[in-house]
Every structure is written in C-alpha cells, then in structure tokens.
C-alpha cells in the first residue's frame, strides 16, 4: 500500500511538473516580445543558432534559448529563411517564427528617373542599399527608366537585365503603335530621338509638341540643333556641369546636332515611355523652332523671325535673373 501511494504521488508530481512546463512553454510561445517598435532586419545565413543570436542582438527576442527550443519543437512547419524581413512590435516567438517561415521578404525599390545617362544610372546602382555584385556594361538608352523592386542580396546584374528586358518590351509595343510616314524607319531611331526629347523638356504636356518640331526638321533636312546633344558631346557622354558655350556648339562631334544633319549615332540618355510615345505619335504642328520661355516650358515659332523674337525674350529673362534689382 505504501508503495502504491508513493507511486501515485510520483505520478501526480510528474503530471504537475509537465503541466507547469506546458503552461510555461505556452506563455513563452505567445507572450509579447521585447521589440518596442516595428523593425526591418536582414536575417543572416549560418543556421538557427546564428539567427537566434542576431535576433537577440536586435532586441526582437529576449533570449536565444527559448527561440531555439521553439524552432526545434515546430521544425515540421518548415525551415527558417535568410532574407530581409519586417518584424512587428512586441512580436511573440510564434510571430517571429511565422515571419521567418512564411512572410514575404522586404521589397526594396530602385527608381531610375527619365533622362539619366549610363554614368548616372551606374551611380544609382552602386548606391542602392542591399544590391550586390558588379554592374555589367550597358549602352546608353538600353534600360527603361522605371521603379524596380528588389530584395536584399539581389544582384545588380539581374536588375540591369530586367531593366533592359523592360525597355525592349516597351519599345516594341510603342513602335507597333507608331503613326504613319515618320521620317525614320527603325525602333532604334525612335529611341535616339526620344532620348533627345526627354532631355529637351521636363514638361509632360510638351513632349509630343517638341517631338513634332524635331519631326518637321527631319522631314525638311534641317539640323536638329538640340542643346542636349551638344552638351552630351561636350561632356564626352556625361553630364555637362557648366553652361554651353559657342565653342561647344561649333565642336565637330558625331553627337553634336549643330554640326551634323539627322539623328546622332546613339541615344544621349534613357527616355521614358512618355517620350517614346511622343516621337512615334508626335503632335501635328507647323512649328520648326522652340526656345526656353523662363517658366520651365518653351516658346514655339513657325518662322525664324518669330523664333528670334522668342530668343530675345529668353535672353532678357536670363539677364534679369543674372542681375536682379
């Protein structure tokens, strides 16, 4: 009888211990964690122990040991992933493991604005946080200005390949919808002219009109006389950090449309979709001249006399800005 009583007491003790352990484990599993505010973190490679240490250092979990135990007990739910994740404030162990197993990694974004050169786009890629690897060579106008999503650890070469594919697709679609009787015959020529239009005006509503002026000039065999092409030539493919000079306009260079007729041999920047559409569906106009008007837009002219008056007004604006009263 004494042995039976002792055995029953042992069973009750073990049951109570197991119940207490279960209660403690459940509390650890669902209790709010120490993280005061949401945080993004790059979860490292190297196994569960390395992840636990990193989470504890960032204050996402209180201690590595309960996290390791919870990970082992729930191992059937899947492996932990190394990526950049967003962890919510006061995340419990259950929440943290859900993020590591099931949440979508943080989507970073790289925006390539319209009208940038290869040199400028390369600097953007180099500075993009989280991208790795070398940047492959790419040609002027070969990538489409757009916002590209990526994840921490993605390769720069992959982003460039994607941007090139998107440009190829956009150019093909836009070229297929072109107007008839354009004074150029290939998508490549449209890309070149679009890069000039992109650099000439930042006004969305002006693009098709500026394109119409250049289309008129090409049809008449006139020089395009585009300042951005002269600046591109003077900067040797870069961005000119000074005003254009008469010497720049007179320079013998294949990109200087003050010295050559027709289009330059290649784009001078990466045009966006709007500029591409503008050159294949230009606005019908009889303007053949334009000059800045001081408001960010341009004044357009049909004759040289009208253009000269517009230029004179622009020069007066420049003088008044240089010598304010």
XYZ file of C-alpha atoms in Angstrom:
325
model
C 0.000 0.000 0.000
C 2.834 2.376 0.880
C 4.479 1.644 -2.467
C 1.210 2.299 -4.297
C 0.733 5.608 -2.516
C 4.315 6.620 -3.292
C 3.828 5.705 -6.956
C 0.622 7.741 -7.135
C 2.340 10.726 -5.542
C 5.201 10.445 -8.067
C 2.768 10.332 -10.958
C 0.913 13.364 -9.595
C 4.202 15.222 -9.152
C 5.354 14.443 -12.661
C 1.956 15.410 -14.056
C 2.050 18.697 -12.207
C 5.566 19.321 -13.487
C 4.549 18.513 -17.002
C 1.538 20.780 -16.722
C 3.683 23.569 -15.378
C 6.216 23.058 -18.145
C 3.434 23.085 -20.727
C 1.977 26.274 -19.228
C 5.428 27.918 -19.191
C 6.136 26.882 -22.763
C 2.759 28.200 -23.904
C 3.401 31.509 -22.174
C 6.828 31.787 -23.803
C 5.301 30.920 -27.194
C 2.587 33.583 -27.153
C 3.931 36.234 -24.775
C 4.687 39.646 -26.328
C 8.360 40.049 -27.147
C 10.710 42.876 -26.194
C 10.607 44.775 -29.503
C 9.203 48.250 -28.843
C 8.676 49.299 -32.486
C 8.492 47.525 -35.863
C 11.913 46.933 -37.369
C 13.440 45.655 -40.592
C 16.295 43.218 -40.229
C 18.489 41.251 -42.584
C 18.376 37.700 -41.199
C 21.820 36.156 -41.693
C 22.746 32.810 -43.154
C 24.557 30.316 -40.971
C 21.921 28.241 -39.243
C 19.390 28.545 -36.446
C 21.908 29.468 -33.755
C 23.257 32.370 -35.818
C 19.707 33.590 -36.468
C 18.847 33.374 -32.755
C 21.910 35.409 -31.773
C 21.149 38.054 -34.409
C 17.509 38.339 -33.316
C 18.549 38.726 -29.693
C 21.112 41.416 -30.577
C 18.420 43.445 -32.361
C 16.035 43.059 -29.430
C 13.460 41.094 -31.419
C 13.636 38.148 -28.961
C 14.646 38.241 -25.316
C 16.947 35.203 -25.282
C 18.231 32.705 -27.849
C 17.428 29.543 -25.854
C 13.599 29.729 -25.880
C 13.728 30.641 -29.570
C 15.931 27.623 -30.310
C 13.582 25.348 -28.375
C 10.508 26.740 -30.145
C 12.195 26.359 -33.532
C 13.025 22.714 -32.813
C 9.556 21.892 -31.485
C 7.923 23.418 -34.593
C 10.511 22.149 -37.082
C 7.808 20.341 -39.072
C 6.419 23.738 -40.092
C 9.427 24.454 -42.287
C 12.959 25.875 -42.322
C 13.925 29.410 -41.359
C 14.850 31.705 -44.250
C 17.736 34.147 -44.535
C 16.409 37.406 -46.014
C 15.338 40.898 -45.001
C 12.090 40.851 -43.023
C 9.814 43.298 -41.236
C 9.155 42.269 -37.617
C 6.123 43.790 -35.829
C 6.379 45.463 -32.446
C 6.032 43.122 -29.442
C 6.348 40.076 -31.717
C 5.991 36.803 -29.805
C 8.094 33.730 -30.568
C 5.151 32.463 -32.614
C 5.066 35.742 -34.567
C 8.813 35.744 -35.153
C 8.837 32.182 -36.456
C 5.858 32.937 -38.693
C 7.783 35.853 -40.219
C 10.892 33.729 -40.750
C 8.969 30.893 -42.360
C 6.042 32.461 -44.183
C 6.280 36.256 -44.519
C 7.257 37.949 -47.750
C 10.757 39.463 -47.624
C 11.000 43.251 -47.638
C 10.627 44.643 -51.147
C 13.124 47.432 -51.744
C 12.765 49.797 -54.683
C 15.220 51.430 -57.037
C 13.856 54.295 -59.139
C 15.648 55.216 -62.353
C 14.332 58.665 -63.373
C 13.777 59.544 -67.017
C 16.623 61.164 -68.903
C 19.621 59.784 -66.995
C 22.826 58.738 -68.721
C 24.661 55.448 -68.289
C 27.056 57.143 -65.873
C 24.215 58.434 -63.694
C 22.336 55.117 -63.706
C 25.537 53.295 -62.795
C 25.968 55.531 -59.749
C 22.379 54.799 -58.688
C 23.018 51.059 -58.929
C 26.239 51.362 -56.964
C 24.498 53.290 -54.180
C 21.407 51.054 -53.925
C 21.454 49.532 -50.434
C 21.233 45.756 -50.429
C 22.279 45.123 -54.021
C 25.442 43.083 -54.535
C 27.809 42.239 -57.364
C 29.339 44.063 -60.272
C 27.392 46.156 -62.756
C 27.574 44.759 -66.296
C 28.262 47.105 -69.180
C 25.134 48.508 -70.809
C 24.633 51.017 -73.580
C 23.096 54.470 -73.466
C 19.305 54.246 -73.644
C 19.325 50.489 -73.148
C 17.442 50.426 -69.821
C 13.947 51.765 -69.193
C 13.506 54.448 -66.517
C 11.125 52.922 -64.006
C 10.877 51.780 -60.378
C 12.282 48.277 -59.904
C 11.567 46.120 -56.852
C 14.347 44.011 -55.413
C 15.271 42.150 -52.248
C 18.335 42.460 -50.055
C 21.130 40.420 -51.600
C 19.839 40.599 -55.175
C 22.447 41.022 -57.869
C 22.967 44.318 -59.687
C 23.426 42.419 -62.928
C 19.927 40.931 -62.515
C 18.410 44.400 -62.082
C 20.177 45.627 -65.235
C 18.976 42.597 -67.201
C 15.413 43.228 -66.049
C 15.607 46.928 -66.963
C 16.918 46.034 -70.422
C 14.149 43.499 -70.984
C 11.516 46.022 -69.934
C 12.956 48.590 -72.375
C 12.928 46.044 -75.205
C 9.293 45.194 -74.479
C 8.194 48.827 -74.120
C 9.969 49.911 -77.299
C 8.485 47.035 -79.293
C 4.939 47.770 -78.066
C 5.213 51.517 -78.636
C 6.827 51.108 -82.050
C 3.988 48.801 -83.131
C 1.525 51.641 -82.460
C 3.511 54.286 -84.389
C 1.999 56.839 -86.735
C 2.464 56.517 -90.470
C 5.048 58.365 -92.576
C 7.565 59.098 -89.824
C 10.947 60.327 -91.087
C 12.761 57.376 -89.540
C 12.405 53.665 -90.108
C 13.558 51.705 -87.072
C 12.784 51.436 -83.351
C 16.420 52.304 -82.724
C 15.988 55.672 -84.428
C 12.834 56.299 -82.399
C 14.811 55.551 -79.237
C 17.511 58.041 -80.237
C 15.019 60.818 -80.935
C 13.087 60.026 -77.736
C 16.270 60.465 -75.708
C 16.678 63.962 -77.186
C 13.044 64.867 -76.482
C 13.443 63.561 -72.925
C 16.430 65.827 -72.326
C 14.840 68.827 -74.053
C 11.738 69.152 -71.893
C 10.606 68.105 -68.457
C 7.052 69.163 -69.222
C 4.940 66.085 -69.871
C 2.394 68.048 -71.918
C 5.155 69.407 -74.195
C 6.793 66.151 -75.219
C 4.622 65.416 -78.244
C 4.922 69.028 -79.445
C 8.715 69.072 -79.070
C 8.779 65.754 -80.907
C 6.627 67.326 -83.633
C 9.174 70.133 -84.097
C 12.021 67.652 -84.491
C 9.934 65.545 -86.878
C 9.372 68.662 -89.005
C 13.095 69.408 -89.013
C 13.973 65.855 -90.037
C 11.448 65.978 -92.873
C 12.927 69.235 -94.154
C 16.502 68.025 -93.883
C 17.276 70.671 -91.265
C 19.727 70.176 -88.437
C 18.055 69.331 -85.150
C 20.222 71.870 -83.283
C 19.441 70.345 -79.903
C 21.378 71.782 -76.966
C 21.320 68.488 -75.013
C 23.181 66.743 -77.826
C 25.866 69.443 -77.821
C 26.110 69.157 -74.023
C 26.388 65.358 -74.264
C 29.193 65.746 -76.782
C 30.990 68.390 -74.702
C 30.800 66.173 -71.591
C 32.014 63.136 -73.524
C 28.924 61.143 -72.729
C 28.429 62.559 -69.264
C 26.506 65.460 -67.789
C 27.848 68.941 -68.533
C 28.304 70.881 -65.282
C 28.561 74.314 -66.906
C 26.623 76.393 -69.442
C 27.061 75.620 -73.108
C 29.479 77.839 -74.997
C 29.726 78.837 -78.642
C 32.753 76.556 -78.868
C 30.577 73.632 -77.726
C 28.013 74.357 -80.434
C 30.747 74.615 -83.076
C 32.598 71.468 -81.969
C 32.951 68.766 -84.611
C 31.443 65.754 -82.846
C 29.116 62.974 -84.085
C 26.613 63.735 -81.298
C 26.547 67.495 -81.833
C 23.405 68.149 -83.866
C 24.554 71.727 -84.505
C 27.196 70.170 -86.800
C 25.506 67.027 -88.135
C 22.274 66.526 -90.020
C 19.787 63.960 -88.860
C 19.995 61.912 -85.719
C 23.152 61.266 -83.694
C 24.532 57.709 -83.810
C 23.090 56.641 -80.428
C 20.798 57.845 -77.628
C 22.067 60.537 -75.277
C 20.099 59.241 -72.252
C 17.418 56.753 -71.255
C 13.980 58.025 -72.322
C 10.808 57.003 -70.538
C 7.640 55.589 -72.034
C 6.060 59.036 -72.499
C 8.978 60.323 -74.579
C 8.980 57.138 -76.657
C 5.265 57.545 -77.368
C 5.762 61.221 -78.197
C 8.196 60.555 -81.032
C 6.146 57.798 -82.670
C 2.890 59.724 -82.229
C 4.049 63.337 -82.448
C 1.734 66.289 -82.290
C 0.874 67.655 -85.731
C 2.297 71.161 -85.894
C 3.899 73.653 -88.256
C 6.407 74.821 -85.644
C 10.042 74.316 -86.519
C 11.679 76.289 -83.678
C 11.455 76.418 -79.907
C 13.364 78.049 -77.068
C 13.007 78.168 -73.285
C 10.385 80.618 -72.044
C 11.538 81.033 -68.451
C 8.710 79.022 -66.890
C 10.169 75.565 -67.393
C 8.462 75.253 -70.762
C 9.191 76.557 -74.233
C 8.075 79.212 -76.700
C 7.498 77.811 -80.189
C 7.916 79.519 -83.520
C 6.935 78.905 -87.139
C 9.429 81.279 -88.730
C 12.972 82.346 -87.997
C 11.773 85.900 -87.289
C 9.301 84.608 -84.711
C 11.964 82.393 -83.205
C 14.408 85.281 -82.953
C 11.816 87.296 -81.017
C 11.343 84.367 -78.636
C 15.104 84.067 -78.212
C 15.370 87.779 -77.456
C 12.737 87.449 -74.744
C 14.609 84.485 -73.257
C 17.885 86.418 -73.259
C 16.156 89.254 -71.413
C 14.898 86.785 -68.813
C 18.426 85.419 -68.399
C 19.844 88.919 -67.945
C 17.224 89.872 -65.371
C 17.945 86.715 -63.404
C 21.671 87.356 -63.511
C 21.251 90.967 -62.384
C 18.198 91.171 -60.121
C 17.295 94.646 -58.909
